[in-house]
Every structure is written in structure tokens, then in C-alpha cells.
Amino acid sequence: MSHLQIAKTLKHVRAFLPGALSLNLHQAETNIVKTRLDQLFDHAVLGGKNTRSRLLVDSYSKLKPSASVQEMDNVSQVAVTIEMLQAFLLIVDDIMDDSKLRRGKECWYRVPGIGMNAINDGLLLDCSIDLVIRDAIPTHPNLHQIIAAIYEAKRKTTIGQLLDGQTAGGGNISWARYKQLVEHKTSHYTFYCPLQMAMLMGDVVGGLREIKTIAYDLGYLFQAKDDYLDCFVDEGLTGKTSTDIAEGKCSWIGCSTLDKLKGEPKLKKVFEECYGKNDSKSVDICRTLIGDLKIDNQFHEFEKMMVKKLSNDIDNFSVNELKPILHDCLEQIVKPKGVDLAKEKRKIAANM
């Protein structure tokens, strides 16, 4: 249900923004803005999974089950600003990475006639966020905190992107760096921000400190699981190209491997020299070491420990209405859709 709500609201915001951004323009210039925004929304904003915005809407509906249709529309309008932020971040990320495709289409900057103007288009989305929120909830008692929450998420994600870009290769990764990367690139933006905004929208602020701890742990497990899938699960099932080893990512797998190689200086040196080299021989050497060290088994033990801790923390969370949402988040991390993990475990065992 929330997916349909978000899709409908994105179309509403797509229609609202040209007028809001063109108040001081003549008709010809207004038409230019509208044409560009329509193209931008259709290509780069619509069509995503809307995971974060759906988490916000679903959380609010649990907090306020008797909310009116108008209240839910207002919450959805606030929620889609996260999708606008996501589109902005992806546009810039694709340029930085020289990416070709996004969601099965040409990256926005590669569309004929767009080029580096894509940077300004991303800024157009970013500077529209507060307009959309103020239009939806102009008199909400937590208006300024809600706007501050999404901009805090942007700041933290930008710092995470900076750290990620400066961290590559076996000699540059560590658990300390990994934890900071996950907090800034994943945990805060993907889990805490939607939950925080839902609670602020519902004026339920008593459990914000608790939810932050739970959200950050969910994000940590989510990222670790993503790192595991990148290394051990077939690309055809995940829908993503396995690149962490070749790119020398500061990942859960990389950190765990270096940890286990502390007592093996020669092998550690080999791993550090090969990790981050984009050639099949180096990647194969790293994969062999990772397999020999049984890093997959270590991950499964870590996952069990985290699931137990998170389950306990969620059960003891003071805001009872959000417990089902949080347990569902945990379930989706442990058992990602479209991936038969039992089958993959058997395949890994056969190849080791």
C-alpha cells in the first residue's frame, strides 16, 4: 500500500514543483523549468524502490493508525523528499564514478543534451526539499526539526561518500574506518532518518535515542550482509556486479580477512598487495584467501549474534507501535528477497 501511496505522491510533487520554483519567472522561462523538471523526475526520481520513503510512511501509519487521508497525504509528501535527496545523491555519484547505467537506463548525465548540467539538476532537487516539506506541513510543531533531520542525513551521507572515496586497498582499511563509513553512508540515511522523521511527524519523540541505536545496528548488519552477498553470492541473484575486491572497498569481508591474517604476515602482505587491483588474477588470489580462512562461516556467526542482539533490543523498545516495523526490517536484511541463501551456502561449501 505504501508503495502506491509514494508513487502517487511523487507525481503530485512533480506537478507542484514547477510553479513553486517559478514564482518570479515569466511564462516562457517557467515552461523551461517545467520541461526540465518533468524530464528529471521521469528519468531520475521515479522508478526506484522507494525503500526509505516507504519506511517513513509505514512507521507513521503504525504510530497513528487513525490518521486521516489528508494526514497520510501530508506524511507521504514529506517522505518523498527522501527520494528527491536520493536522486540528487545518485546523479552526483554516477558522475563521480563515471557510471553508465542506473536502474537499467542511461545515467542522467549521459542523456543527450544533459551532460554536466546534471549537477545543477541535482541541486535543483536538493534545494526543493524544504519547499515540499513546508507546503505539506506548514504548521506542524516539529517542522524545523523535520527539515533539519533530512539535511543532517545529507551531511552525514556526503561525509560518508568522502571517506569512501579516500579508502581503498588492503593497506587502508580497518574496523574503525568501516564503522564510520557504515554509520555515515548507510545506517543514518537508510534507517535512522526515515524512522526519526516518522516519529517527529507523529510527535512521538520519547524514543528517539533508543531508535537511533537500533537503526544504526540495523544499518551495520545491512551493510555487512551486502558485503557478504557481494563476495559469496552469484551476481545473477543479487542483480549487482561483484566489485568490492577489485575496488579495494573497506568492507566487512576485507576487514575480517585482514583480522585473520594478523598472524600470517606473508599472506597478509599478499592480500594487501592484491586487494584493490582490478585484474582477475589478483581478485582470484583474494577470493582464495577469503575462502581458505572460512570468512563466510565467520559472517554467519556474526549475523546470528547481531540478530539476537537486535531482536532483544527491538523487543525492549519503548515505542511498542514500531516493534513490528523494526522486526520486519531485520527479517528483510537476514532473508533478502530473490536470494536463495540456503542454495548459495551449499554452492559455497562445494567450491571451498
Short mmCIF file of C-alpha atoms in Angstrom, two decimals:
data_model
loop_
_atom_site.label_atom_id
_atom_site.label_comp_id
_atom_site.label_asym_id
_atom_site.label_seq_id
_atom_site.Cartn_x
_atom_site.Cartn_y
_atom_site.Cartn_z
CA MET A 1 0.00 0.00 0.00
CA SER A 2 2.75 2.48 0.92
CA HIS A 3 4.45 1.83 -2.45
CA LEU A 4 1.33 3.02 -4.31
CA GLN A 5 1.00 5.98 -1.96
CA ILE A 6 4.59 7.06 -2.61
CA ALA A 7 4.23 6.63 -6.39
CA LYS A 8 1.09 8.81 -6.37
CA THR A 9 2.74 11.46 -4.20
CA LEU A 10 5.85 11.65 -6.38
CA LYS A 11 3.61 12.52 -9.32
CA HIS A 12 1.89 15.18 -7.19
CA VAL A 13 5.23 16.73 -6.24
CA ARG A 14 6.35 16.56 -9.88
CA ALA A 15 3.34 18.72 -10.74
CA PHE A 16 3.75 21.06 -7.75
CA LEU A 17 7.42 21.98 -8.08
CA PRO A 18 7.48 23.92 -11.40
CA GLY A 19 5.07 26.50 -10.03
CA ALA A 20 6.81 26.69 -6.63
CA LEU A 21 10.19 27.25 -8.28
CA SER A 22 8.96 29.71 -10.94
CA LEU A 23 7.12 32.34 -8.91
CA ASN A 24 9.25 35.21 -10.23
CA LEU A 25 9.68 33.94 -13.79
CA HIS A 26 7.82 34.85 -16.99
CA GLN A 27 5.79 32.19 -18.77
CA ALA A 28 8.49 31.24 -21.29
CA GLU A 29 11.06 30.70 -18.53
CA THR A 30 8.51 28.88 -16.40
CA ASN A 31 7.97 26.47 -19.28
CA ILE A 32 11.72 25.82 -19.43
CA VAL A 33 11.76 24.92 -15.72
CA LYS A 34 8.69 22.71 -16.03
CA THR A 35 10.05 20.82 -19.04
CA ARG A 36 13.35 20.13 -17.32
CA LEU A 37 11.74 19.06 -14.04
CA ASP A 38 9.35 16.73 -15.84
CA GLN A 39 12.26 15.09 -17.68
CA LEU A 40 14.33 14.92 -14.50
CA PHE A 41 11.58 13.33 -12.40
CA ASP A 42 10.63 10.83 -15.09
CA HIS A 43 14.22 9.72 -15.65
CA ALA A 44 15.98 10.04 -12.28
CA VAL A 45 13.41 10.25 -9.47
CA LEU A 46 10.54 7.93 -10.41
CA GLY A 47 11.02 4.18 -10.71
CA GLY A 48 13.11 3.45 -7.61
CA LYS A 49 12.35 1.00 -4.81
CA ASN A 50 11.39 3.89 -2.51
CA THR A 51 12.66 1.88 0.46
CA ARG A 52 13.35 4.85 2.73
CA SER A 53 10.15 6.77 2.00
CA ARG A 54 8.07 3.63 2.45
CA LEU A 55 9.72 3.00 5.82
CA LEU A 56 8.72 6.51 6.89
CA VAL A 57 5.11 6.13 5.74
CA ASP A 58 4.72 2.62 7.18
CA SER A 59 6.20 3.73 10.51
CA TYR A 60 3.91 6.73 10.74
CA SER A 61 0.84 4.60 9.95
CA LYS A 62 1.76 2.33 12.87
CA LEU A 63 2.22 5.30 15.18
CA LYS A 64 -1.02 6.94 14.02
CA PRO A 65 -3.37 4.15 12.83
CA SER A 66 -6.38 6.52 12.84
CA ALA A 67 -4.66 9.18 10.72
CA SER A 68 -6.92 10.86 8.17
CA VAL A 69 -6.43 10.60 4.41
CA GLN A 70 -5.14 14.20 4.39
CA GLU A 71 -2.65 13.45 7.17
CA MET A 72 -1.34 10.42 5.26
CA ASP A 73 -1.04 12.53 2.10
CA ASN A 74 0.99 15.10 4.05
CA VAL A 75 3.26 12.41 5.50
CA SER A 76 3.78 10.93 2.03
CA GLN A 77 4.72 14.34 0.67
CA VAL A 78 7.35 14.71 3.38
CA ALA A 79 8.52 11.14 2.74
CA VAL A 80 9.15 11.64 -0.98
CA THR A 81 11.68 14.36 -0.22
CA ILE A 82 13.97 11.47 0.79
CA GLU A 83 13.55 10.13 -2.76
CA MET A 84 14.45 13.56 -4.12
CA LEU A 85 17.57 13.57 -1.97
CA GLN A 86 18.35 10.03 -3.11
CA ALA A 87 18.06 11.06 -6.76
CA PHE A 88 20.38 14.02 -6.17
CA LEU A 89 22.99 11.84 -4.48
CA LEU A 90 22.82 9.20 -7.23
CA ILE A 91 23.16 11.80 -10.00
CA VAL A 92 26.35 13.13 -8.43
CA ASP A 93 27.63 9.65 -7.54
CA ASP A 94 27.19 8.45 -11.13
CA ILE A 95 29.22 11.39 -12.42
CA MET A 96 32.00 10.78 -9.89
CA ASP A 97 32.12 7.07 -10.72
CA ASP A 98 31.77 7.59 -14.49
CA SER A 99 28.86 5.15 -14.36
CA LYS A 100 26.96 4.16 -17.48
CA LEU A 101 23.63 2.81 -16.26
CA ARG A 102 21.27 3.46 -13.36
CA ARG A 103 18.08 1.41 -12.86
CA GLY A 104 18.52 -0.09 -16.31
CA LYS A 105 18.68 3.31 -18.05
CA GLU A 106 21.43 5.70 -19.11
CA CYS A 107 22.66 7.72 -16.15
CA TRP A 108 21.08 11.18 -16.17
CA TYR A 109 24.31 12.97 -17.07
CA ARG A 110 24.74 10.67 -20.10
CA VAL A 111 21.35 11.56 -21.59
CA PRO A 112 21.88 13.60 -24.78
CA GLY A 113 21.74 17.31 -24.04
CA ILE A 114 22.28 16.92 -20.27
CA GLY A 115 25.99 16.35 -19.61
CA MET A 116 27.44 18.24 -16.65
CA ASN A 117 24.23 20.27 -16.37
CA ALA A 118 23.14 17.21 -14.39
CA ILE A 119 24.96 18.70 -11.39
CA ASN A 120 22.65 21.73 -11.45
CA ASP A 121 19.65 19.42 -11.91
CA GLY A 122 20.65 17.55 -8.78
CA LEU A 123 20.98 20.83 -6.90
CA LEU A 124 17.51 21.75 -8.18
CA LEU A 125 16.11 18.67 -6.44
CA ASP A 126 18.10 19.34 -3.30
CA CYS A 127 17.05 22.99 -2.92
CA SER A 128 13.39 22.00 -3.45
CA ILE A 129 13.22 19.69 -0.44
CA ASP A 130 12.29 22.33 2.12
CA LEU A 131 9.67 23.80 -0.27
CA VAL A 132 7.93 20.44 -0.50
CA ILE A 133 8.02 19.88 3.27
CA ARG A 134 6.79 23.40 4.10
CA ASP A 135 3.95 23.02 1.61
CA ALA A 136 2.89 19.72 3.19
CA ILE A 137 3.09 20.63 6.90
CA PRO A 138 3.33 24.44 7.26
CA THR A 139 2.00 24.49 10.84
CA HIS A 140 3.45 21.23 12.19
CA PRO A 141 5.01 21.76 15.65
CA ASN A 142 8.13 19.82 14.61
CA LEU A 143 8.51 21.40 11.15
CA HIS A 144 12.01 22.77 11.71
CA GLN A 145 13.24 19.53 13.32
CA ILE A 146 11.89 17.52 10.38
CA ILE A 147 13.70 19.74 7.84
CA ALA A 148 16.85 19.59 9.98
CA ALA A 149 16.62 15.78 10.08
CA ILE A 150 16.77 15.33 6.31
CA TYR A 151 19.59 17.85 5.95
CA GLU A 152 21.54 16.08 8.69
CA ALA A 153 21.14 12.89 6.67
CA LYS A 154 22.51 14.68 3.62
CA ARG A 155 25.52 15.98 5.54
CA LYS A 156 26.35 12.59 7.02
CA THR A 157 25.94 10.81 3.68
CA THR A 158 28.20 13.34 1.96
CA ILE A 159 30.89 12.80 4.59
CA GLY A 160 30.49 9.05 4.11
CA GLN A 161 30.98 9.47 0.36
CA LEU A 162 34.15 11.45 1.02
CA LEU A 163 35.54 8.77 3.34
CA ASP A 164 34.60 6.01 0.90
CA GLY A 165 36.42 7.77 -1.91
CA GLN A 166 39.56 8.09 0.21
CA THR A 167 39.55 4.48 1.41
CA ALA A 168 40.71 1.77 -0.98
CA GLY A 169 43.22 -1.07 -0.94
CA GLY A 170 44.27 -3.57 1.68
CA GLY A 171 46.60 -1.13 3.44
CA ASN A 172 43.88 1.47 4.02
CA ILE A 173 41.03 -0.46 5.58
CA SER A 174 40.28 -1.05 9.25
CA TRP A 175 37.33 -1.80 11.54
CA ALA A 176 37.44 1.78 12.87
CA ARG A 177 37.11 3.20 9.35
CA TYR A 178 34.47 0.63 8.40
CA LYS A 179 32.22 1.51 11.35
CA GLN A 180 32.38 5.21 10.49
CA LEU A 181 31.68 4.52 6.81
CA VAL A 182 28.63 2.40 7.61
CA GLU A 183 27.23 4.99 10.01
CA HIS A 184 27.60 7.82 7.52
CA LYS A 185 26.75 6.05 4.23
CA THR A 186 24.13 3.52 5.33
CA SER A 187 22.80 3.45 8.89
CA HIS A 188 21.81 7.07 9.36
CA TYR A 189 20.35 7.71 5.92
CA THR A 190 18.67 4.38 5.22
CA PHE A 191 17.27 3.51 8.65
CA TYR A 192 17.52 6.29 11.22
CA CYS A 193 16.41 9.23 9.06
CA PRO A 194 13.06 7.69 7.93
CA LEU A 195 12.31 6.42 11.45
CA GLN A 196 13.30 9.72 13.04
CA MET A 197 11.14 11.71 10.62
CA ALA A 198 8.16 9.39 11.15
CA MET A 199 8.41 9.86 14.91
CA LEU A 200 8.74 13.63 14.55
CA MET A 201 5.75 13.68 12.19
CA GLY A 202 3.76 11.69 14.75
CA ASP A 203 5.08 13.91 17.57
CA VAL A 204 6.42 10.80 19.32
CA VAL A 205 9.86 11.95 20.43
CA GLY A 206 10.40 9.96 23.63
CA GLY A 207 12.18 7.03 21.95
CA LEU A 208 14.45 8.87 19.51
CA ARG A 209 17.66 7.98 21.36
CA GLU A 210 16.70 4.30 21.53
CA ILE A 211 15.64 4.16 17.88
CA LYS A 212 18.95 5.66 16.81
CA THR A 213 20.89 2.82 18.44
CA ILE A 214 18.61 0.20 16.86
CA ALA A 215 18.69 1.91 13.45
CA TYR A 216 22.48 2.12 13.47
CA ASP A 217 22.74 -1.59 14.34
CA LEU A 218 20.27 -2.45 11.57
CA GLY A 219 22.38 -0.43 9.16
CA TYR A 220 25.56 -2.15 10.29
CA LEU A 221 24.06 -5.60 9.75
CA PHE A 222 22.54 -4.49 6.44
CA GLN A 223 25.90 -3.28 5.12
CA ALA A 224 27.77 -6.33 6.39
CA LYS A 225 25.20 -8.56 4.68
CA ASP A 226 25.56 -6.57 1.47
CA ASP A 227 29.34 -7.05 1.67
CA TYR A 228 28.85 -10.79 2.19
CA LEU A 229 26.48 -11.06 -0.77
CA ASP A 230 28.93 -9.16 -2.98
CA CYS A 231 31.65 -11.70 -2.25
CA PHE A 232 29.82 -15.01 -1.89
CA VAL A 233 26.52 -14.88 -3.78
CA ASP A 234 26.08 -15.18 -7.55
CA GLU A 235 25.64 -11.86 -9.35
CA GLY A 236 22.61 -13.19 -11.19
CA LEU A 237 20.74 -13.49 -7.90
CA THR A 238 21.77 -10.20 -6.32
CA GLY A 239 21.37 -8.16 -9.51
CA LYS A 240 24.65 -6.39 -8.73
CA THR A 241 28.12 -6.76 -10.17
CA SER A 242 30.66 -8.03 -7.63
CA THR A 243 33.26 -5.25 -7.39
CA ASP A 244 34.29 -4.84 -3.73
CA ILE A 245 37.53 -6.85 -4.02
CA ALA A 246 38.63 -5.26 -7.31
CA GLU A 247 37.86 -1.77 -6.00
CA GLY A 248 39.57 -2.44 -2.64
CA LYS A 249 36.46 -1.47 -0.67
CA CYS A 250 36.60 -1.11 3.08
CA SER A 251 34.11 -3.94 3.59
CA TRP A 252 33.17 -6.38 6.33
CA ILE A 253 34.84 -9.12 4.28
CA GLY A 254 38.05 -7.15 3.81
CA CYS A 255 38.31 -6.18 7.48
CA SER A 256 37.60 -9.74 8.66
CA THR A 257 40.19 -11.19 6.27
CA LEU A 258 42.91 -8.80 7.45
CA ASP A 259 41.98 -9.60 11.04
CA LYS A 260 42.51 -13.32 10.46
CA LEU A 261 45.78 -12.74 8.66
CA LYS A 262 47.42 -10.84 11.53
CA GLY A 263 49.38 -13.93 12.50
CA GLU A 264 50.33 -14.68 8.88
CA PRO A 265 52.49 -11.72 7.77
CA LYS A 266 53.42 -13.21 4.37
CA LEU A 267 49.83 -13.99 3.43
CA LYS A 268 48.70 -10.64 4.82
CA LYS A 269 51.18 -8.89 2.54
CA VAL A 270 49.92 -10.88 -0.46
CA PHE A 271 46.33 -9.94 0.35
CA GLU A 272 47.15 -6.26 0.82
CA GLU A 273 49.05 -6.19 -2.47
CA CYS A 274 46.24 -7.85 -4.43
CA TYR A 275 43.21 -6.28 -2.74
CA GLY A 276 42.04 -3.35 -4.82
CA LYS A 277 43.67 -4.42 -8.10
CA ASN A 278 41.19 -4.68 -10.93
CA ASP A 279 42.54 -7.78 -12.65
CA SER A 280 41.19 -11.31 -12.49
CA LYS A 281 44.41 -12.85 -11.12
CA SER A 282 44.55 -10.51 -8.12
CA VAL A 283 40.83 -10.93 -7.44
CA ASP A 284 41.15 -14.74 -7.61
CA ILE A 285 44.07 -14.68 -5.13
CA CYS A 286 41.99 -12.64 -2.70
CA ARG A 287 38.96 -14.90 -3.15
CA THR A 288 41.08 -17.98 -2.47
CA LEU A 289 42.45 -16.50 0.75
CA ILE A 290 38.96 -15.45 1.85
CA GLY A 291 37.70 -18.97 1.16
CA ASP A 292 40.60 -20.69 2.91
CA LEU A 293 40.03 -18.56 6.01
CA LYS A 294 36.33 -19.53 6.11
CA ILE A 295 35.23 -15.89 6.25
CA ASP A 296 31.73 -16.97 5.21
CA ASN A 297 31.41 -19.07 8.38
CA GLN A 298 32.63 -16.14 10.45
CA PHE A 299 29.96 -13.94 8.88
CA HIS A 300 27.19 -16.40 9.74
CA GLU A 301 28.29 -16.39 13.39
CA PHE A 302 28.39 -12.59 13.38
CA GLU A 303 24.93 -12.47 11.79
CA LYS A 304 23.46 -14.77 14.45
CA MET A 305 24.94 -12.61 17.19
CA MET A 306 23.58 -9.40 15.64
CA VAL A 307 20.12 -10.87 15.05
CA LYS A 308 19.93 -11.97 18.68
CA LYS A 309 21.03 -8.55 19.95
CA LEU A 310 18.71 -6.64 17.64
CA SER A 311 15.74 -8.88 18.38
CA ASN A 312 16.25 -8.28 22.08
CA ASP A 313 16.68 -4.52 21.64
CA ILE A 314 13.54 -4.29 19.49
CA ASP A 315 11.52 -6.33 22.00
CA ASN A 316 12.60 -3.91 24.74
CA PHE A 317 11.99 -0.76 22.69
CA SER A 318 9.70 1.69 24.48
CA VAL A 319 7.55 2.55 21.45
CA ASN A 320 5.50 -0.61 21.03
CA GLU A 321 3.83 0.53 17.81
CA LEU A 322 7.13 0.43 15.91
CA LYS A 323 8.24 -3.02 17.02
CA PRO A 324 6.56 -4.85 14.06
CA ILE A 325 8.21 -2.44 11.59
CA LEU A 326 11.64 -2.95 13.15
CA HIS A 327 11.30 -6.74 13.24
CA ASP A 328 10.27 -6.65 9.58
CA CYS A 329 13.37 -4.59 8.74
CA LEU A 330 15.51 -7.19 10.47
CA GLU A 331 13.77 -10.04 8.65
CA GLN A 332 14.33 -8.40 5.26
CA ILE A 333 18.05 -7.99 6.00
CA VAL A 334 18.51 -11.59 7.05
CA LYS A 335 16.43 -13.01 4.20
CA PRO A 336 16.76 -10.64 1.22
CA LYS A 337 14.14 -11.06 -1.48
CA GLY A 338 15.13 -13.02 -4.57
CA VAL A 339 18.20 -14.65 -3.00
CA ASP A 340 18.09 -18.34 -2.05
CA LEU A 341 20.73 -18.24 0.69
CA ALA A 342 20.43 -21.94 1.53
CA LYS A 343 21.23 -22.82 -2.08
CA GLU A 344 24.14 -20.38 -2.11
CA LYS A 345 25.59 -21.84 1.11
CA ARG A 346 25.62 -25.29 -0.50
CA LYS A 347 27.34 -23.86 -3.58
CA ILE A 348 29.98 -22.13 -1.43
CA ALA A 349 30.66 -25.32 0.51
CA ALA A 350 31.07 -27.28 -2.72
CA ASN A 351 33.60 -24.79 -4.09
CA MET A 352 35.76 -24.40 -0.99
#
